[in-house]
Structure formats: structure tokens, C-alpha cells
XYZ file of N, CA, C and O in Angstrom:
504
model
N 16.760 -10.537 -2.806
C 16.545 -9.277 -2.134
C 15.493 -8.476 -2.894
O 15.427 -8.530 -4.124
N 14.696 -7.733 -2.172
C 13.629 -6.932 -2.752
C 13.812 -5.492 -2.334
O 13.975 -5.198 -1.144
N 13.787 -4.610 -3.294
C 13.808 -3.179 -3.002
C 12.492 -2.564 -3.447
O 12.019 -2.833 -4.550
N 11.931 -1.737 -2.584
C 10.668 -1.076 -2.861
C 10.874 0.430 -2.785
O 11.424 0.928 -1.795
N 10.423 1.138 -3.801
C 10.583 2.590 -3.835
C 9.224 3.228 -4.106
O 8.639 3.028 -5.175
N 8.757 4.001 -3.133
C 7.471 4.682 -3.273
C 7.659 6.055 -3.904
O 8.713 6.684 -3.752
N 6.605 6.506 -4.576
C 6.581 7.853 -5.129
C 5.137 8.293 -5.261
O 4.209 7.478 -5.133
N 4.955 9.580 -5.513
C 3.613 10.098 -5.764
C 2.980 10.852 -4.618
O 1.883 11.396 -4.768
N 3.647 10.886 -3.481
C 3.096 11.635 -2.370
C 3.150 13.126 -2.622
O 3.753 13.593 -3.589
N 2.502 13.879 -1.747
C 2.512 15.325 -1.885
C 1.446 15.947 -1.016
O 0.900 15.303 -0.123
N 1.181 17.211 -1.291
C 0.184 17.961 -0.542
C -1.023 18.217 -1.425
O -0.875 18.578 -2.597
N -2.195 18.048 -0.849
C -3.426 18.225 -1.603
C -4.508 18.735 -0.667
O -4.438 18.508 0.557
N -5.478 19.410 -1.193
C -6.603 19.870 -0.386
C -7.611 18.749 -0.207
O -7.681 17.814 -1.007
N -8.370 18.849 0.852
C -9.411 17.862 1.125
C -10.334 17.732 -0.087
O -10.691 18.732 -0.715
N -10.675 16.492 -0.396
C -11.498 16.219 -1.562
C -10.695 15.905 -2.810
O -11.259 15.432 -3.811
N -9.405 16.159 -2.751
C -8.549 15.914 -3.899
C -8.108 14.467 -4.015
O -8.536 13.609 -3.233
N -7.250 14.224 -4.992
C -6.780 12.869 -5.280
C -5.274 12.840 -5.443
O -4.653 13.840 -5.817
N -4.716 11.684 -5.142
C -3.313 11.395 -5.388
C -3.185 9.953 -5.811
O -4.019 9.117 -5.434
N -2.132 9.663 -6.560
C -1.849 8.285 -6.939
C -0.429 7.948 -6.516
O 0.532 8.568 -6.986
N -0.314 6.988 -5.622
C 0.986 6.528 -5.165
C 1.443 5.348 -6.011
O 0.632 4.535 -6.454
N 2.752 5.271 -6.194
C 3.353 4.149 -6.903
C 4.416 3.511 -6.036
O 5.074 4.196 -5.250
N 4.592 2.219 -6.206
C 5.640 1.486 -5.500
C 6.327 0.590 -6.519
O 5.724 -0.381 -6.994
N 7.556 0.927 -6.849
C 8.311 0.142 -7.818
C 9.125 -0.914 -7.084
O 9.887 -0.597 -6.177
N 8.956 -2.155 -7.498
C 9.660 -3.263 -6.861
C 10.784 -3.754 -7.750
O 10.559 -4.043 -8.934
N 11.971 -3.832 -7.188
C 13.132 -4.363 -7.909
C 13.466 -5.717 -7.312
O 13.989 -5.811 -6.208
N 13.126 -6.760 -8.044
C 13.348 -8.103 -7.521
C 13.136 -9.137 -8.609
O 12.402 -8.889 -9.563
N 13.777 -10.261 -8.437
C 13.526 -11.397 -9.307
C 12.613 -12.407 -8.623
O 12.234 -13.411 -9.212
N 12.252 -12.111 -7.378
C 11.383 -13.006 -6.614
C 9.925 -12.736 -6.960
O 9.563 -11.610 -7.306
N 9.119 -13.751 -6.826
C 7.677 -13.567 -6.998
C 7.121 -12.988 -5.704
O 7.352 -13.534 -4.628
N 6.384 -11.901 -5.824
C 5.816 -11.252 -4.644
C 4.357 -11.668 -4.500
O 3.508 -11.257 -5.284
N 4.078 -12.500 -3.521
C 2.729 -13.018 -3.352
C 1.754 -11.942 -2.881
O 0.610 -11.900 -3.295
N 2.220 -11.113 -1.986
C 1.393 -10.027 -1.462
C 2.173 -8.721 -1.546
O 3.377 -8.687 -1.281
N 1.461 -7.677 -1.876
C 1.986 -6.324 -1.742
C 0.899 -5.502 -1.063
O -0.293 -5.795 -1.221
N 1.330 -4.486 -0.334
C 0.349 -3.745 0.453
C 0.809 -2.322 0.691
O 1.988 -1.990 0.537
N -0.152 -1.510 1.088
C 0.116 -0.133 1.508
C -0.242 0.011 2.981
O -1.311 -0.419 3.416
N 0.655 0.635 3.691
C 0.448 0.975 5.094
C 0.655 2.468 5.258
O 1.264 3.111 4.408
N 0.168 3.002 6.348
C 0.420 4.407 6.632
C 0.601 4.598 8.125
O 0.120 3.798 8.934
N 1.310 5.649 8.456
C 1.516 5.989 9.857
C 1.528 7.487 10.016
O 2.360 8.172 9.409
N 0.608 7.966 10.814
C 0.542 9.386 11.138
C 1.305 9.633 12.434
O 1.446 8.718 13.255
N 1.792 10.851 12.646
C 2.519 11.152 13.880
C 1.701 10.808 15.113
O 0.530 11.174 15.222
N 2.308 10.070 16.030
C 1.643 9.727 17.274
C 0.638 8.600 17.168
O -0.027 8.272 18.156
N 0.525 8.007 15.978
C -0.434 6.926 15.791
C 0.281 5.648 15.383
O 1.419 5.676 14.894
N -0.402 4.538 15.562
C 0.150 3.258 15.152
C 0.071 3.101 13.638
O -0.777 3.709 12.977
N 0.953 2.260 13.122
C 0.911 1.948 11.695
C -0.403 1.245 11.365
O -0.859 0.382 12.107
N -0.969 1.621 10.242
C -2.265 1.096 9.825
C -2.147 0.467 8.441
O -1.677 1.121 7.503
N -2.572 -0.756 8.317
C -2.654 -1.385 7.002
C -3.909 -0.917 6.311
O -5.009 -1.042 6.872
N -3.790 -0.350 5.108
C -4.967 0.220 4.464
C -5.392 -0.526 3.204
O -6.574 -0.527 2.862
N -4.477 -1.152 2.503
C -4.845 -1.872 1.290
C -3.792 -2.922 0.977
O -2.606 -2.676 1.170
N -4.249 -4.078 0.504
C -3.334 -5.155 0.156
C -3.799 -5.825 -1.128
O -4.988 -5.775 -1.473
N -2.832 -6.462 -1.793
C -3.103 -7.070 -3.095
C -2.449 -8.438 -3.137
O -1.242 -8.561 -2.911
N -3.252 -9.470 -3.387
C -2.740 -10.830 -3.515
C -2.559 -11.122 -5.002
O -3.535 -11.168 -5.749
N -1.327 -11.303 -5.411
C -1.009 -11.325 -6.833
C -1.607 -12.519 -7.571
O -2.055 -12.385 -8.702
N -1.636 -13.692 -6.922
C -1.991 -14.900 -7.647
C -3.429 -14.850 -8.177
O -3.712 -15.398 -9.250
N -4.329 -14.205 -7.464
C -5.712 -14.112 -7.937
C -6.201 -12.672 -8.003
O -7.393 -12.414 -8.197
N -5.251 -11.727 -7.807
C -5.550 -10.287 -7.890
C -6.651 -9.872 -6.900
O -7.439 -8.964 -7.177
N -6.660 -10.510 -5.766
C -7.636 -10.153 -4.741
C -7.184 -8.914 -3.999
O -5.999 -8.754 -3.686
N -8.140 -8.045 -3.713
C -7.861 -6.791 -3.028
C -8.446 -6.821 -1.612
O -9.508 -7.388 -1.380
N -7.741 -6.163 -0.700
C -8.185 -6.058 0.680
C -8.105 -4.582 1.077
O -7.140 -3.907 0.719
N -9.094 -4.113 1.826
C -9.116 -2.707 2.229
C -9.509 -2.566 3.695
O -10.359 -3.288 4.207
N -8.901 -1.583 4.335
C -9.352 -1.191 5.663
C -10.644 -0.397 5.518
O -10.858 0.282 4.508
N -11.471 -0.449 6.541
C -12.744 0.281 6.492
C -12.519 1.777 6.316
O -13.350 2.467 5.720
N -11.411 2.269 6.817
C -11.148 3.707 6.779
C -10.949 4.241 5.373
O -11.084 5.443 5.139
N -10.629 3.356 4.422
C -10.367 3.821 3.056
C -11.262 3.161 2.022
O -11.229 3.533 0.841
N -12.063 2.205 2.426
C -12.898 1.457 1.497
C -13.842 2.402 0.762
O -14.473 3.271 1.357
N -13.877 2.248 -0.543
C -14.718 3.115 -1.366
C -14.036 4.379 -1.837
O -14.550 5.064 -2.738
N -12.899 4.712 -1.253
C -12.167 5.923 -1.656
C -10.815 5.580 -2.294
O -10.358 6.288 -3.180
N -10.186 4.524 -1.807
C -8.868 4.141 -2.309
C -8.981 2.860 -3.130
O -9.805 1.983 -2.829
N -8.119 2.739 -4.135
C -8.081 1.533 -4.958
C -6.639 1.088 -5.132
O -5.795 1.885 -5.561
N -6.377 -0.163 -4.814
C -5.047 -0.734 -4.991
C -5.028 -1.507 -6.306
O -6.018 -2.131 -6.694
N -3.908 -1.439 -6.994
C -3.776 -2.178 -8.245
C -2.308 -2.496 -8.483
O -1.419 -1.921 -7.854
N -2.091 -3.402 -9.420
C -0.733 -3.810 -9.759
C -0.640 -3.938 -11.264
O -1.582 -4.420 -11.908
N 0.464 -3.516 -11.833
C 0.577 -3.644 -13.277
C 0.799 -5.108 -13.653
O 1.122 -5.942 -12.820
N 0.602 -5.416 -14.923
C 0.652 -6.815 -15.362
C 2.028 -7.433 -15.201
O 2.147 -8.653 -15.062
N 3.049 -6.619 -15.212
C 4.405 -7.141 -15.016
C 4.688 -7.440 -13.557
O 5.732 -7.998 -13.224
N 3.751 -7.023 -12.683
C 3.840 -7.279 -11.251
C 5.044 -6.620 -10.603
O 5.529 -7.075 -9.575
N 5.536 -5.545 -11.230
C 6.654 -4.887 -10.586
C 6.315 -3.503 -10.064
O 7.187 -2.826 -9.518
N 5.089 -3.058 -10.246
C 4.678 -1.768 -9.718
C 3.302 -1.882 -9.082
O 2.374 -2.406 -9.701
N 3.220 -1.400 -7.867
C 1.956 -1.375 -7.122
C 1.475 0.063 -7.069
O 2.287 0.986 -6.906
N 0.185 0.256 -7.199
C -0.393 1.598 -7.178
C -1.424 1.716 -6.059
O -2.029 0.735 -5.642
N -1.632 2.945 -5.638
C -2.734 3.252 -4.730
C -3.372 4.539 -5.213
O -2.779 5.617 -5.086
N -4.543 4.416 -5.799
C -5.313 5.580 -6.210
C -6.127 6.050 -5.016
O -6.939 5.294 -4.491
N -5.904 7.277 -4.617
C -6.571 7.818 -3.440
C -7.466 8.971 -3.853
O -6.980 9.994 -4.348
N -8.747 8.800 -3.675
C -9.727 9.822 -4.025
C -10.438 10.326 -2.777
O -10.407 9.679 -1.728
N -11.075 11.458 -2.914
C -11.830 12.065 -1.813
C -10.985 12.086 -0.541
O -11.406 11.629 0.532
N -9.810 12.601 -0.660
C -8.890 12.609 0.473
C -9.394 13.515 1.593
O -10.035 14.547 1.355
N -9.087 13.101 2.820
C -9.500 13.822 4.016
C -8.248 14.195 4.811
O -7.212 13.537 4.699
N -8.338 15.214 5.664
C -7.190 15.546 6.517
C -6.703 14.352 7.347
O -5.500 14.229 7.608
N -7.608 13.467 7.725
C -7.218 12.279 8.496
C -6.368 11.306 7.694
O -5.785 10.379 8.264
N -6.292 11.489 6.385
C -5.443 10.639 5.554
C -3.983 11.092 5.580
O -3.113 10.421 5.014
N -3.713 12.211 6.207
C -2.347 12.713 6.298
C -1.478 11.722 7.061
O -1.787 11.343 8.192
N -0.413 11.272 6.421
C 0.463 10.269 7.022
C 1.627 10.005 6.087
O 1.639 10.446 4.934
N 2.598 9.244 6.594
C 3.629 8.674 5.740
C 3.075 7.342 5.233
O 2.588 6.525 6.033
N 3.147 7.160 3.942
C 2.617 5.949 3.320
C 3.770 5.045 2.900
O 4.708 5.492 2.245
N 3.644 3.772 3.281
C 4.694 2.789 3.018
C 4.158 1.644 2.167
O 3.028 1.187 2.360
N 5.005 1.179 1.294
C 4.727 -0.014 0.512
C 5.415 -1.200 1.194
O 6.530 -1.047 1.721
N 4.755 -2.355 1.183
C 5.329 -3.560 1.765
C 5.087 -4.730 0.823
O 4.132 -4.723 0.041
N 5.945 -5.727 0.937
C 5.818 -6.885 0.057
C 6.282 -8.139 0.765
O 7.066 -8.085 1.723
N 5.805 -9.277 0.271
C 6.202 -10.558 0.839
C 6.402 -11.567 -0.280
O 5.585 -11.635 -1.198
N 7.465 -12.325 -0.167
C 7.776 -13.310 -1.198
C 7.468 -14.739 -0.757
O 7.797 -15.688 -1.479
N 6.863 -14.877 0.405
C 6.478 -16.198 0.910
C 4.978 -16.164 1.148
O 4.514 -15.698 2.169
N 4.223 -16.642 0.214
C 2.770 -16.510 0.284
C 2.145 -17.086 1.523
O 1.232 -16.508 2.090
N 2.690 -18.183 1.994
C 2.098 -18.833 3.163
C 2.320 -18.050 4.437
O 1.723 -18.348 5.463
N 3.194 -17.029 4.391
C 3.483 -16.247 5.602
C 2.412 -15.224 5.896
O 2.360 -14.684 6.996
N 1.557 -14.917 4.928
C 0.562 -13.858 5.110
C -0.792 -14.468 5.430
O -1.445 -15.053 4.587
N -1.218 -14.326 6.657
C -2.556 -14.792 7.049
C -3.518 -13.625 7.208
O -4.730 -13.781 7.084
N -2.949 -12.443 7.500
C -3.752 -11.233 7.623
C -3.110 -10.175 6.726
O -2.138 -9.522 7.147
N -3.606 -9.982 5.545
C -2.949 -9.109 4.566
C -2.758 -7.667 5.008
O -1.896 -6.976 4.465
N -3.538 -7.199 5.979
C -3.383 -5.818 6.438
C -2.614 -5.727 7.751
O -2.593 -4.682 8.386
N -1.977 -6.832 8.144
C -1.152 -6.830 9.352
C 0.307 -6.656 8.953
O 0.879 -7.493 8.271
N 0.899 -5.571 9.407
C 2.245 -5.234 8.963
C 3.324 -6.193 9.398
O 4.325 -6.345 8.691
N 3.125 -6.836 10.532
C 4.189 -7.675 11.090
C 4.542 -8.843 10.186
O 5.611 -9.432 10.330
N 3.665 -9.186 9.251
C 3.891 -10.376 8.440
C 4.665 -10.086 7.152
O 5.004 -11.010 6.422
N 4.932 -8.834 6.864
C 5.597 -8.498 5.616
C 7.113 -8.423 5.796
O 7.608 -7.888 6.782
N 7.832 -8.957 4.793
C 9.288 -9.008 4.846
C 9.952 -7.701 4.445
O 10.976 -7.318 5.006
N 9.429 -7.069 3.410
C 10.125 -5.951 2.783
C 9.304 -4.675 2.847
O 8.085 -4.697 2.678
N 10.018 -3.579 3.054
C 9.374 -2.280 3.212
C 10.129 -1.218 2.421
O 11.359 -1.253 2.318
N 9.353 -0.259 1.903
C 9.963 0.899 1.291
C 10.236 1.972 2.324
O 9.953 1.794 3.517
N 10.791 3.083 1.848
C 11.153 4.176 2.748
C 9.995 5.120 3.041
O 10.067 5.916 3.973
N 8.965 5.057 2.257
C 7.787 5.866 2.528
C 7.697 7.115 1.672
O 8.703 7.635 1.179
N 6.478 7.596 1.507
C 6.218 8.859 0.813
C 5.140 9.598 1.597
O 4.159 9.018 2.040
N 5.364 10.891 1.800
C 4.480 11.685 2.648
C 3.255 12.159 1.880
O 3.372 12.677 0.764
N 2.110 12.019 2.510
C 0.851 12.556 1.988
C 0.289 13.517 3.025
O 0.123 13.157 4.190
N 0.029 14.734 2.604
C -0.524 15.749 3.486
C -1.801 16.297 2.871
O -1.793 16.760 1.728
N -2.882 16.225 3.622
C -4.178 16.697 3.141
C -4.620 17.861 4.017
O -4.778 17.707 5.235
N -4.821 18.997 3.415
C -5.226 20.189 4.157
C -6.725 20.404 4.035
O -7.347 20.056 3.031
N -7.274 20.991 5.096
C -8.732 21.208 5.117
C -9.099 22.531 4.469
O -8.244 23.367 4.185
């Protein structure tokens, strides 16, 4: 079983920064971990993913160049550094993980992930 707990959300003005964390409690190897977000009235969006075996990063165009995904060496905490935040970044942010590497063909597609956290709210004011 995998438990994911997000933290680090909050309110910030446009142009500001936040760093989200996702702590994973598991004895399983997590092949992929990712960040998704969902704003009210919008579909869930995959914004960043991390493939642990080769530390490859994946980004949605909407956040590329502004957000950075990383994982600590113990592989139990995933981070999302968010810079130059915009009001459009306002959403609930979720951490996701998968323990079956072959199950992930599209790292930013939410349907392929097994485990999800409860989310942390990010609000960006103009």
C-alpha cells in the first residue's frame, strides 16, 4: 500500500513562488511520481512527472520553464518548485504515484496512476 501526503500549498501573489512536497509512505518501489492539478470547472491536468529509474522529467507546456519536479535521493519525497506563478495556476494540486513501471505509457495521463494524495490548494492572486 502507498500513502501520499502533499504539503506546501497556500496563497501567493502573481509572480511569486511556492514549493510543494509529497511524502510517500511505502516499501514499494515507485517507478513514476507526478503532479496533477484541477481547477474548479476544469479537467484534471497532468503538469509534471518524474521517472525514478533514470530521473527523467516530463512537463506540460503550461508549466515548462516555470515549474521543476524533483525527488530526494531516498525516493520518498517528491517536490514541485513553482516559480513565476500566475492566477491560472490556481488549483488543487495532487501527487500521484505508480509502482508498476510498465503501466505508465503517458506520464502526464492521470488514468494510469494507482495512488493519489488528498491534494493541497494553491491560490495565486493577481
